[in-house]
Short mmCIF file of C-alpha atoms and ligand atoms in Angstrom, two decimals:
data_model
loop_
_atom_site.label_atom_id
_atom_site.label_comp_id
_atom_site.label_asym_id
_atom_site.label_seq_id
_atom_site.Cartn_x
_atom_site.Cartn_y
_atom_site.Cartn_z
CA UNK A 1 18.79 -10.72 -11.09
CA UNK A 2 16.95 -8.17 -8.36
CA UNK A 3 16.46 -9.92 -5.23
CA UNK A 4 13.50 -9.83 -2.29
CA UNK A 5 15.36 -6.87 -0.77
CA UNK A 6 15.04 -5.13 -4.04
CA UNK A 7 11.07 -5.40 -4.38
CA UNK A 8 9.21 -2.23 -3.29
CA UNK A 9 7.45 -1.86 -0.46
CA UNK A 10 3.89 -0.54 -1.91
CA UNK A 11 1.13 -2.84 -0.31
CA UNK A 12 0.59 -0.67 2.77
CA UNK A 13 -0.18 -3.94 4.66
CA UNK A 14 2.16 -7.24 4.97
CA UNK A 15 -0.13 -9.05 3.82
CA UNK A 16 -0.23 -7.17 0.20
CA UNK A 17 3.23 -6.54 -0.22
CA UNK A 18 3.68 -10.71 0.42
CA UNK A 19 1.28 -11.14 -2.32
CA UNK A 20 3.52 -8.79 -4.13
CA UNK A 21 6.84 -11.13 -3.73
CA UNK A 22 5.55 -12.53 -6.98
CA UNK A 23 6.29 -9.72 -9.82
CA UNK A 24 4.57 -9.44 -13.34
CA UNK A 25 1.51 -11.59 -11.86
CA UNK A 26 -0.56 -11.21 -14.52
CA UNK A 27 1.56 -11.19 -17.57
CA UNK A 28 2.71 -14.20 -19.56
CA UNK A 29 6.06 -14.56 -17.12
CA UNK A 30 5.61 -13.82 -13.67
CA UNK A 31 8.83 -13.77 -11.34
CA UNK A 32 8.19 -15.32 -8.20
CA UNK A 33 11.07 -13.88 -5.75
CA UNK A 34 10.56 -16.89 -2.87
CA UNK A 35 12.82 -19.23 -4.51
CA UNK A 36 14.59 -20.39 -1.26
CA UNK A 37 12.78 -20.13 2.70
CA UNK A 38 16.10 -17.83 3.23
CA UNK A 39 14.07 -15.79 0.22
CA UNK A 40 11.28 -15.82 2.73
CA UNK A 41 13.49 -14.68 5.54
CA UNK A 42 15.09 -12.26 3.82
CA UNK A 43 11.89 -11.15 2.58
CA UNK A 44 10.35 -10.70 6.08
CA UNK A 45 13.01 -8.52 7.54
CA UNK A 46 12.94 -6.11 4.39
CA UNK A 47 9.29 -5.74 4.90
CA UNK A 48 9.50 -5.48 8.72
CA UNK A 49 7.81 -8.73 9.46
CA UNK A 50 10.65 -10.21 11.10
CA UNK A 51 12.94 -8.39 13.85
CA UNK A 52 17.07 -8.68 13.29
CA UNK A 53 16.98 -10.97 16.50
CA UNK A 54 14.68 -13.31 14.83
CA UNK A 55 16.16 -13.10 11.28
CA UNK A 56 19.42 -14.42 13.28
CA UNK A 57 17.55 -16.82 15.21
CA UNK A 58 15.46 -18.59 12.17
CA UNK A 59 18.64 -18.55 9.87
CA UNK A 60 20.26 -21.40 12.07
CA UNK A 61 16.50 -23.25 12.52
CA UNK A 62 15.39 -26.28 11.00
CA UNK A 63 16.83 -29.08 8.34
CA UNK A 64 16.78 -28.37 4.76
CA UNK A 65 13.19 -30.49 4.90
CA UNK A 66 11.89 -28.68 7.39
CA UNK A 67 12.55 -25.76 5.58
CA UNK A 68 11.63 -26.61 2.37
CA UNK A 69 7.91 -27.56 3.74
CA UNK A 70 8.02 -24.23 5.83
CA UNK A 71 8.13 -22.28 2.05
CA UNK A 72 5.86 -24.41 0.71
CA UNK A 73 3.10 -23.21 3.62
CA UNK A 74 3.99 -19.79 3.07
CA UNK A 75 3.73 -20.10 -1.16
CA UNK A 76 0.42 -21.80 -0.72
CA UNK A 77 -0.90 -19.12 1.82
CA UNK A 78 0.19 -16.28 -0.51
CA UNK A 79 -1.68 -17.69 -3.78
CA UNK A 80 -4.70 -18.23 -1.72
CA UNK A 81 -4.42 -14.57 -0.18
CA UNK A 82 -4.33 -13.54 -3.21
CA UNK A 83 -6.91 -15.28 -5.29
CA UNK A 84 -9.59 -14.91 -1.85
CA UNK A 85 -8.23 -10.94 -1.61
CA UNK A 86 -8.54 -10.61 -5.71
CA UNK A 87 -12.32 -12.74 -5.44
CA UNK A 88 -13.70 -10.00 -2.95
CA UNK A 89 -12.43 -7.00 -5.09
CA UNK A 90 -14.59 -7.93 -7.39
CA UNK A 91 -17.28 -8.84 -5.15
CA UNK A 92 -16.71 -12.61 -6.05
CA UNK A 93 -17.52 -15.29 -3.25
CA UNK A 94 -14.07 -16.66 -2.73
CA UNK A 95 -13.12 -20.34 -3.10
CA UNK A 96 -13.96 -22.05 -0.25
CA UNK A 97 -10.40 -24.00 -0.13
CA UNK A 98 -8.77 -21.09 -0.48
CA UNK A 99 -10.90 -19.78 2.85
CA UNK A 100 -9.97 -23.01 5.09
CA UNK A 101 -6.81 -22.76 3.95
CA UNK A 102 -6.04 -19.19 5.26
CA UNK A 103 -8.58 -20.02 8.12
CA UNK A 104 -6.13 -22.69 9.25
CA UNK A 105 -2.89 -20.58 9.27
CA UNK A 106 -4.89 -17.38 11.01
CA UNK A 107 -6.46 -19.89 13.53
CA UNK A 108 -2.52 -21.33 13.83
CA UNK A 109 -1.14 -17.47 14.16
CA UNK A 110 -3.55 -16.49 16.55
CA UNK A 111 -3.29 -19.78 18.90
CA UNK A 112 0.29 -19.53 18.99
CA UNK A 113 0.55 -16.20 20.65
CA UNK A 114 1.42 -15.77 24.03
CA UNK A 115 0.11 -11.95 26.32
CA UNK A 116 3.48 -11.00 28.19
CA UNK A 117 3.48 -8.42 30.42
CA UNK A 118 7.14 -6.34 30.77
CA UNK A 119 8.13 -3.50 32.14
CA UNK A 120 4.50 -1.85 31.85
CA UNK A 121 3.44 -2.99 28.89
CA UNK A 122 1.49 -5.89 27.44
CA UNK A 123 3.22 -7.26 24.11
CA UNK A 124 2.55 -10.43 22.14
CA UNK A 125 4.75 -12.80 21.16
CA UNK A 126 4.95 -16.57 20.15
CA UNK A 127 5.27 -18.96 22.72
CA UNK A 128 8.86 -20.53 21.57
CA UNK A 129 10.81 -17.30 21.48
CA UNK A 130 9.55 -16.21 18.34
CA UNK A 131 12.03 -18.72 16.00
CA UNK A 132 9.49 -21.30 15.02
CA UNK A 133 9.73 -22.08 11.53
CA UNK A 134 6.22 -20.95 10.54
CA UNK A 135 6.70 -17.42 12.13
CA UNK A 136 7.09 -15.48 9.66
CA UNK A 137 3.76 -17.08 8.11
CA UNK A 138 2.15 -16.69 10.91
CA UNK A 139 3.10 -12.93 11.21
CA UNK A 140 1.67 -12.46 7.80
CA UNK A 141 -1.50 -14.43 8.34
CA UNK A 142 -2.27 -11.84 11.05
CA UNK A 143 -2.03 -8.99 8.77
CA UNK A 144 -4.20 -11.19 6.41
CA UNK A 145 -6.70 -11.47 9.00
CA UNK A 146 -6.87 -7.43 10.29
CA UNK A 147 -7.68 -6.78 6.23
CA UNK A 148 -10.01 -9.24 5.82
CA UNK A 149 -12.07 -8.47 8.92
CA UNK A 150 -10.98 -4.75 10.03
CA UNK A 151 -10.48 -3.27 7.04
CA UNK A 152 -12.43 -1.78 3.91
CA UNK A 153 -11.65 -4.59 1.09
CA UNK A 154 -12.99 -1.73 -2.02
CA UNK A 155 -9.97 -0.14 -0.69
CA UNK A 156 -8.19 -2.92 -2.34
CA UNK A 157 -6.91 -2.09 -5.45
CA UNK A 158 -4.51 -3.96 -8.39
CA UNK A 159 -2.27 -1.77 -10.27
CA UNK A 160 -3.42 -0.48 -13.34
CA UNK A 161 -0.30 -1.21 -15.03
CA UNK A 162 -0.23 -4.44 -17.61
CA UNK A 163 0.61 -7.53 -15.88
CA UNK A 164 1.92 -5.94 -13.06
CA UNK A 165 -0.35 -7.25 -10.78
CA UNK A 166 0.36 -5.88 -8.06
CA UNK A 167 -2.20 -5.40 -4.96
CA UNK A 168 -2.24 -1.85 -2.63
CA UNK A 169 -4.11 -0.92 -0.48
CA UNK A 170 -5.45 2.67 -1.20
CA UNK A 171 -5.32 5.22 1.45
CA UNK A 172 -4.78 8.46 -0.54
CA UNK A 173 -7.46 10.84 0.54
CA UNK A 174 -10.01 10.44 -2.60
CA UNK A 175 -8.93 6.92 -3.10
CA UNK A 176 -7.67 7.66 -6.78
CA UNK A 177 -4.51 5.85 -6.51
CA UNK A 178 -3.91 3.62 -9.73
CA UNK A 179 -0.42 2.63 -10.40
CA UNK A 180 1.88 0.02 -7.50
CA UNK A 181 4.44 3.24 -7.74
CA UNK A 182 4.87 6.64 -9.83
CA UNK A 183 8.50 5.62 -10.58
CA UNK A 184 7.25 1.89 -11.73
CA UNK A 185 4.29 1.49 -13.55
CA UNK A 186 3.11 5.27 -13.72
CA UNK A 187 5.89 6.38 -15.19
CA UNK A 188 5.43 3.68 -18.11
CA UNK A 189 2.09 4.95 -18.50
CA UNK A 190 2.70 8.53 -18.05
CA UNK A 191 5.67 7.79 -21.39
CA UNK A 192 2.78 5.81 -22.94
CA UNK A 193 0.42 8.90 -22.99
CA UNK A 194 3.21 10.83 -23.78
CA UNK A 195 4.09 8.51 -26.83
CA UNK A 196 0.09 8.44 -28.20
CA UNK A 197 -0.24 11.85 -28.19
CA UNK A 198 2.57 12.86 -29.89
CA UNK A 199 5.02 10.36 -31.26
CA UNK A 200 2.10 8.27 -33.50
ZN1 ZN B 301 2.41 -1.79 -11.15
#
């Protein structure tokens, strides 16, 4: 069984590839990979959310309660991310519980942050050395909320590959990019074209 470290990287934005921790969304047996909050953890320093210091830090953090409700937080964020990010790609008004929802983690994310100035340079970070439980979350809600409000959403795009599912955002020159990867799903359709031509 492939674990978080094993999912690609394809999202070009946290925020995406986070959404993409759940594999085969929209096929008759998705695979969600955040079985466990180590699963998130684990997940965040593969996708360069969390820093090795804070991967150590986190690991020893919290009871099993704790976090078990700090997964939960993240799950729910990600399946409104992605039904809010998939509502505007099709120029849908999202659900407005799905907006509060996300509203509340941004507006969480963003109060939490601390301006430090060292050795020259301004950096943010979060006010309890960076190891509170939601971190992670919050990290990702800030990604959330540069592509909601910075960002181009028809740039958007879902794989074209069948229940894939998969979200990227598409910053190839002329904006043609269809498949999550070559090597994934278009290579299965490249065989598939291959197959209709000449093998029927
Ligand atoms: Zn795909």
């Amino acid at each position: 069984m492939p674990s978080v470290v094993d999912l690609r990287l394809v999202g070009h934005l946290p925020c995406l590839d986070f959404v993409n921790s759940v594999d085969w969304r929209t096929s008759d047996s998705p695979v969600d990979f955040l079985r466990s909050f180590d699963d998130l953890l684990q997940w965040s320093a593969h996708a360069g959310v969390l820093a090795p210091s804070e991967l150590r830090a986190l690991g020893r953090r919290g009871n099993a309660a704790a976090r078990c409700a700090a997964l939960r937080r993240a799950i729910a964020f990600r399946e409104a991310s992605y039904r809010i990010v998939e509502a505007a790609m099709r120029r849908h008004a999202p659900e407005p519980a799905d907006v509060r929802l996300v509203e509340a983690v941004i507006a969480k994310a963003r109060a939490s942050l601390n301006l430090h100035y060292e050795k020259g340079k301004f950096r943010w970070s979060y006010a309890d050395g960076e190891t509170h439980l939601d971190s992670p979350l919050w990290k990702i809600a800030l990604s959330l909320d540069d592509l909601l409000t910075s960002h181009d959403l028809a740039l958007v795009k879902e794989c074209g590959g069948p229940g894939c599912g998969w979200l990227f955002f598409d910053v190839t020159k002329n904006h043609a990019r269809r498949w999550c990867s070559m090597e994934g799903c278009g290579n299965r359709a490249k065989a598939r074209r291959f197959y209709d031509r000449y093998i029927r």
